[in-house]
Amino acid sequence: MECAINGSPYQFTLSPATPLSELLRSHGLLSVKQGCCVGECGACTVLVDGVAVDSCLYLAAWIDGKQIRTLEGEAVGGKLSRVQEAFTQSGAVQCGFCTPGLVMATTALLAKPHVKPFTVQEIRRGLAGNLCRCTGYQMIVETVQACEEEQ
Ligand code: FES
Ligand code: FES
């Protein structure tokens, strides 16, 4: 099986039941958090061909021929992505456990064709699969709005 992870080619031989989160973490991509492991919290969110998925529920066998993006690949040449930068500048990061998943989900949300600007309800709905126990979500919504203003 072949795929690209954060722009680099990989070849794997793996058990058909291996979750993508496990495969990524076993290759050092530790931004992919193991939270609930049942598709409830979004802490394991990565992009598969640009679509945000819960990698704990996504079988690694399904990534053949696909492009995978994790938080580690978002900073290019040591420069944070616009979304990463926005999260670091706002109060949207507290303990940080949810942050990698939220950054990836926000990146996918902003890339979707949409009528600008998103309403608060659209942002909340767009990130509904990503739970945060610290921030109360308002600062996360404001972070997404700030990203949109910069676009
Ligand atoms: S760890 Fe995947 S959704 Fe919670
Ligand atoms: S910042 Fe702690 S869970 Fe979100």
PDB file of C-alpha atoms and ligand atoms in Angstrom:
ATOM      1  CA  MET A   1       0.000   0.000   0.000  1.00  0.00           C
ATOM      2  CA  GLU A   2       1.316   3.439  -0.946  1.00  0.00           C
ATOM      3  CA  CYS A   3       0.297   6.898   0.141  1.00  0.00           C
ATOM      4  CA  ALA A   4       1.709  10.340   0.872  1.00  0.00           C
ATOM      5  CA  ILE A   5       1.866  11.661   4.415  1.00  0.00           C
ATOM      6  CA  ASN A   6       2.569  15.367   4.775  1.00  0.00           C
ATOM      7  CA  GLY A   7       3.916  15.339   1.234  1.00  0.00           C
ATOM      8  CA  SER A   8       6.341  12.427   1.655  1.00  0.00           C
ATOM      9  CA  PRO A   9       5.791   9.037   0.011  1.00  0.00           C
ATOM     10  CA  TYR A  10       5.250   6.007   2.258  1.00  0.00           C
ATOM     11  CA  GLN A  11       4.807   2.290   1.655  1.00  0.00           C
ATOM     12  CA  PHE A  12       3.190   0.063   4.269  1.00  0.00           C
ATOM     13  CA  THR A  13       2.320  -3.530   4.828  1.00  0.00           C
ATOM     14  CA  LEU A  14      -0.226  -3.701   7.613  1.00  0.00           C
ATOM     15  CA  SER A  15      -2.980  -5.611   9.278  1.00  0.00           C
ATOM     16  CA  PRO A  16      -6.363  -4.806   7.683  1.00  0.00           C
ATOM     17  CA  ALA A  17      -7.795  -3.779  11.066  1.00  0.00           C
ATOM     18  CA  THR A  18      -5.145  -1.165  11.901  1.00  0.00           C
ATOM     19  CA  PRO A  19      -6.720   2.249  12.570  1.00  0.00           C
ATOM     20  CA  LEU A  20      -5.091   5.155  10.748  1.00  0.00           C
ATOM     21  CA  SER A  21      -4.427   6.901  14.079  1.00  0.00           C
ATOM     22  CA  GLU A  22      -2.347   3.940  15.248  1.00  0.00           C
ATOM     23  CA  LEU A  23      -0.366   3.831  12.020  1.00  0.00           C
ATOM     24  CA  LEU A  24       0.372   7.558  12.117  1.00  0.00           C
ATOM     25  CA  ARG A  25       1.386   7.552  15.776  1.00  0.00           C
ATOM     26  CA  SER A  26       3.643   4.531  15.221  1.00  0.00           C
ATOM     27  CA  HIS A  27       5.472   6.672  12.649  1.00  0.00           C
ATOM     28  CA  GLY A  28       6.059   9.482  15.126  1.00  0.00           C
ATOM     29  CA  LEU A  29       3.099  11.678  14.223  1.00  0.00           C
ATOM     30  CA  LEU A  30       2.093  12.219  17.820  1.00  0.00           C
ATOM     31  CA  SER A  31      -0.103  15.247  17.130  1.00  0.00           C
ATOM     32  CA  VAL A  32      -2.703  12.595  16.277  1.00  0.00           C
ATOM     33  CA  LYS A  33      -4.204  12.173  19.727  1.00  0.00           C
ATOM     34  CA  GLN A  34      -5.836   9.069  21.083  1.00  0.00           C
ATOM     35  CA  GLY A  35      -8.794  10.442  22.987  1.00  0.00           C
ATOM     36  CA  CYS A  36     -12.006   8.464  22.957  1.00  0.00           C
ATOM     37  CA  CYS A  37     -10.943   6.142  20.089  1.00  0.00           C
ATOM     38  CA  VAL A  38     -14.622   5.725  19.140  1.00  0.00           C
ATOM     39  CA  GLY A  39     -15.256   8.751  16.922  1.00  0.00           C
ATOM     40  CA  GLU A  40     -16.682  11.071  19.577  1.00  0.00           C
ATOM     41  CA  CYS A  41     -13.999  13.659  20.396  1.00  0.00           C
ATOM     42  CA  GLY A  42     -12.194  14.586  17.168  1.00  0.00           C
ATOM     43  CA  ALA A  43      -8.776  14.677  18.868  1.00  0.00           C
ATOM     44  CA  CYS A  44      -7.459  12.304  16.198  1.00  0.00           C
ATOM     45  CA  THR A  45      -8.634  14.420  13.228  1.00  0.00           C
ATOM     46  CA  VAL A  46      -6.419  14.338  10.138  1.00  0.00           C
ATOM     47  CA  LEU A  47      -7.085  15.231   6.509  1.00  0.00           C
ATOM     48  CA  VAL A  48      -7.468  12.495   3.895  1.00  0.00           C
ATOM     49  CA  ASP A  49      -7.451  14.053   0.431  1.00  0.00           C
ATOM     50  CA  GLY A  50      -8.465  17.308   2.117  1.00  0.00           C
ATOM     51  CA  VAL A  51     -11.390  15.868   4.063  1.00  0.00           C
ATOM     52  CA  ALA A  52     -11.292  15.873   7.875  1.00  0.00           C
ATOM     53  CA  VAL A  53     -11.692  12.346   9.259  1.00  0.00           C
ATOM     54  CA  ASP A  54     -11.554  10.749  12.687  1.00  0.00           C
ATOM     55  CA  SER A  55      -8.437   8.664  12.191  1.00  0.00           C
ATOM     56  CA  CYS A  56      -9.372   6.343  15.068  1.00  0.00           C
ATOM     57  CA  LEU A  57     -12.311   5.102  12.998  1.00  0.00           C
ATOM     58  CA  TYR A  58     -10.619   5.268   9.591  1.00  0.00           C
ATOM     59  CA  LEU A  59      -8.823   2.090   8.593  1.00  0.00           C
ATOM     60  CA  ALA A  60      -5.229   2.567   7.524  1.00  0.00           C
ATOM     61  CA  ALA A  61      -5.941   0.170   4.648  1.00  0.00           C
ATOM     62  CA  TRP A  62      -8.174   2.844   3.083  1.00  0.00           C
ATOM     63  CA  ILE A  63      -5.356   5.346   2.551  1.00  0.00           C
ATOM     64  CA  ASP A  64      -3.885   3.580  -0.472  1.00  0.00           C
ATOM     65  CA  GLY A  65      -3.171   6.236  -3.112  1.00  0.00           C
ATOM     66  CA  LYS A  66      -4.334   9.069  -0.868  1.00  0.00           C
ATOM     67  CA  GLN A  67      -2.783  12.230   0.564  1.00  0.00           C
ATOM     68  CA  ILE A  68      -2.747  12.400   4.359  1.00  0.00           C
ATOM     69  CA  ARG A  69      -2.114  15.595   6.291  1.00  0.00           C
ATOM     70  CA  THR A  70      -1.436  15.852  10.003  1.00  0.00           C
ATOM     71  CA  LEU A  71      -0.578  18.866  12.143  1.00  0.00           C
ATOM     72  CA  GLU A  72       3.142  18.111  11.752  1.00  0.00           C
ATOM     73  CA  GLY A  73       2.954  18.887   8.033  1.00  0.00           C
ATOM     74  CA  GLU A  74       1.127  22.201   8.325  1.00  0.00           C
ATOM     75  CA  ALA A  75       4.155  24.320   9.227  1.00  0.00           C
ATOM     76  CA  VAL A  76       6.292  24.760   6.118  1.00  0.00           C
ATOM     77  CA  GLY A  77       9.935  25.750   6.463  1.00  0.00           C
ATOM     78  CA  GLY A  78       9.404  26.395  10.157  1.00  0.00           C
ATOM     79  CA  LYS A  79       6.566  28.827   9.439  1.00  0.00           C
ATOM     80  CA  LEU A  80       3.228  28.013  11.033  1.00  0.00           C
ATOM     81  CA  SER A  81       0.185  27.810   8.801  1.00  0.00           C
ATOM     82  CA  ARG A  82      -2.336  30.624   9.009  1.00  0.00           C
ATOM     83  CA  VAL A  83      -4.629  28.429  11.112  1.00  0.00           C
ATOM     84  CA  GLN A  84      -1.838  27.297  13.443  1.00  0.00           C
ATOM     85  CA  GLU A  85      -0.748  30.899  13.894  1.00  0.00           C
ATOM     86  CA  ALA A  86      -4.300  32.006  14.660  1.00  0.00           C
ATOM     87  CA  PHE A  87      -4.706  29.326  17.329  1.00  0.00           C
ATOM     88  CA  THR A  88      -1.442  30.336  18.993  1.00  0.00           C
ATOM     89  CA  GLN A  89      -2.427  34.021  18.984  1.00  0.00           C
ATOM     90  CA  SER A  90      -5.876  33.516  20.491  1.00  0.00           C
ATOM     91  CA  GLY A  91      -7.092  32.087  23.755  1.00  0.00           C
ATOM     92  CA  ALA A  92      -8.282  28.999  21.891  1.00  0.00           C
ATOM     93  CA  VAL A  93      -5.471  26.830  23.271  1.00  0.00           C
ATOM     94  CA  GLN A  94      -5.498  25.901  26.931  1.00  0.00           C
ATOM     95  CA  CYS A  95      -4.436  22.341  27.778  1.00  0.00           C
ATOM     96  CA  GLY A  96      -3.915  21.825  24.028  1.00  0.00           C
ATOM     97  CA  PHE A  97      -5.149  18.245  23.803  1.00  0.00           C
ATOM     98  CA  CYS A  98      -7.889  19.118  21.311  1.00  0.00           C
ATOM     99  CA  THR A  99      -5.793  21.644  19.377  1.00  0.00           C
ATOM    100  CA  PRO A 100      -4.183  19.455  16.676  1.00  0.00           C
ATOM    101  CA  GLY A 101      -7.571  18.019  15.741  1.00  0.00           C
ATOM    102  CA  LEU A 102      -9.202  21.444  15.794  1.00  0.00           C
ATOM    103  CA  VAL A 103      -6.459  22.955  13.637  1.00  0.00           C
ATOM    104  CA  MET A 104      -6.953  20.216  11.040  1.00  0.00           C
ATOM    105  CA  ALA A 105     -10.760  20.452  11.180  1.00  0.00           C
ATOM    106  CA  THR A 106     -10.548  24.256  10.840  1.00  0.00           C
ATOM    107  CA  THR A 107      -8.147  23.918   7.909  1.00  0.00           C
ATOM    108  CA  ALA A 108     -10.631  21.632   6.136  1.00  0.00           C
ATOM    109  CA  LEU A 109     -13.578  23.870   7.017  1.00  0.00           C
ATOM    110  CA  LEU A 110     -11.930  27.007   5.609  1.00  0.00           C
ATOM    111  CA  ALA A 111     -10.986  25.173   2.404  1.00  0.00           C
ATOM    112  CA  LYS A 112     -14.600  24.245   1.675  1.00  0.00           C
ATOM    113  CA  PRO A 113     -16.356  26.447  -0.864  1.00  0.00           C
ATOM    114  CA  HIS A 114     -18.700  28.635   1.152  1.00  0.00           C
ATOM    115  CA  VAL A 115     -20.423  31.975   1.221  1.00  0.00           C
ATOM    116  CA  LYS A 116     -18.188  34.264   3.288  1.00  0.00           C
ATOM    117  CA  PRO A 117     -18.152  34.960   6.088  1.00  0.00           C
ATOM    118  CA  PHE A 118     -19.260  31.845   7.928  1.00  0.00           C
ATOM    119  CA  THR A 119     -21.970  32.497  10.452  1.00  0.00           C
ATOM    120  CA  VAL A 120     -21.227  31.526  14.050  1.00  0.00           C
ATOM    121  CA  GLN A 121     -23.710  28.693  13.648  1.00  0.00           C
ATOM    122  CA  GLU A 122     -21.913  27.415  10.537  1.00  0.00           C
ATOM    123  CA  ILE A 123     -18.575  27.452  12.361  1.00  0.00           C
ATOM    124  CA  ARG A 124     -20.048  25.647  15.350  1.00  0.00           C
ATOM    125  CA  ARG A 125     -21.682  23.083  13.081  1.00  0.00           C
ATOM    126  CA  GLY A 126     -18.488  22.703  11.031  1.00  0.00           C
ATOM    127  CA  LEU A 127     -16.430  21.925  14.129  1.00  0.00           C
ATOM    128  CA  ALA A 128     -19.125  19.980  15.981  1.00  0.00           C
ATOM    129  CA  GLY A 129     -17.104  16.764  15.833  1.00  0.00           C
ATOM    130  CA  ASN A 130     -14.239  18.282  17.819  1.00  0.00           C
ATOM    131  CA  LEU A 131     -14.709  18.494  21.561  1.00  0.00           C
ATOM    132  CA  CYS A 132     -12.816  20.896  23.824  1.00  0.00           C
ATOM    133  CA  ARG A 133     -13.125  20.606  27.581  1.00  0.00           C
ATOM    134  CA  CYS A 134     -11.306  23.856  28.386  1.00  0.00           C
ATOM    135  CA  THR A 135     -12.228  26.846  26.268  1.00  0.00           C
ATOM    136  CA  GLY A 136     -16.009  26.960  26.073  1.00  0.00           C
ATOM    137  CA  TYR A 137     -15.677  27.190  22.262  1.00  0.00           C
ATOM    138  CA  GLN A 138     -16.210  30.958  21.924  1.00  0.00           C
ATOM    139  CA  MET A 139     -12.499  31.655  21.425  1.00  0.00           C
ATOM    140  CA  ILE A 140     -12.323  28.812  18.910  1.00  0.00           C
ATOM    141  CA  VAL A 141     -15.163  30.401  16.918  1.00  0.00           C
ATOM    142  CA  GLU A 142     -13.361  33.760  17.073  1.00  0.00           C
ATOM    143  CA  THR A 143     -10.160  32.110  15.874  1.00  0.00           C
ATOM    144  CA  VAL A 144     -11.928  30.742  12.805  1.00  0.00           C
ATOM    145  CA  GLN A 145     -13.431  34.173  12.155  1.00  0.00           C
ATOM    146  CA  ALA A 146      -9.961  35.742  12.427  1.00  0.00           C
ATOM    147  CA  CYS A 147      -8.600  33.240   9.896  1.00  0.00           C
ATOM    148  CA  GLU A 148     -11.393  34.106   7.516  1.00  0.00           C
ATOM    149  CA  GLU A 149     -10.713  37.828   7.788  1.00  0.00           C
ATOM    150  CA  GLU A 150      -7.114  37.196   6.734  1.00  0.00           C
ATOM    151  CA  GLN A 151      -8.132  35.218   3.632  1.00  0.00           C
TER     152      GLN A 151
HETATM  153  S1  FES B   1      -9.891   9.670  19.367  1.00  0.00           S
HETATM  154 FE1  FES B   1     -10.840   9.628  17.423  1.00  0.00          FE
HETATM  155  S2  FES B   1     -12.699  10.688  17.711  1.00  0.00           S
HETATM  156 FE2  FES B   1     -11.845  10.555  19.715  1.00  0.00          FE
HETATM  157  S1  FES B   2      -7.791  23.236  25.135  1.00  0.00           S
HETATM  158 FE1  FES B   2      -8.054  21.603  26.554  1.00  0.00          FE
HETATM  159  S2  FES B   2      -9.438  20.279  25.572  1.00  0.00           S
HETATM  160 FE2  FES B   2      -9.365  21.994  24.295  1.00  0.00          FE
END
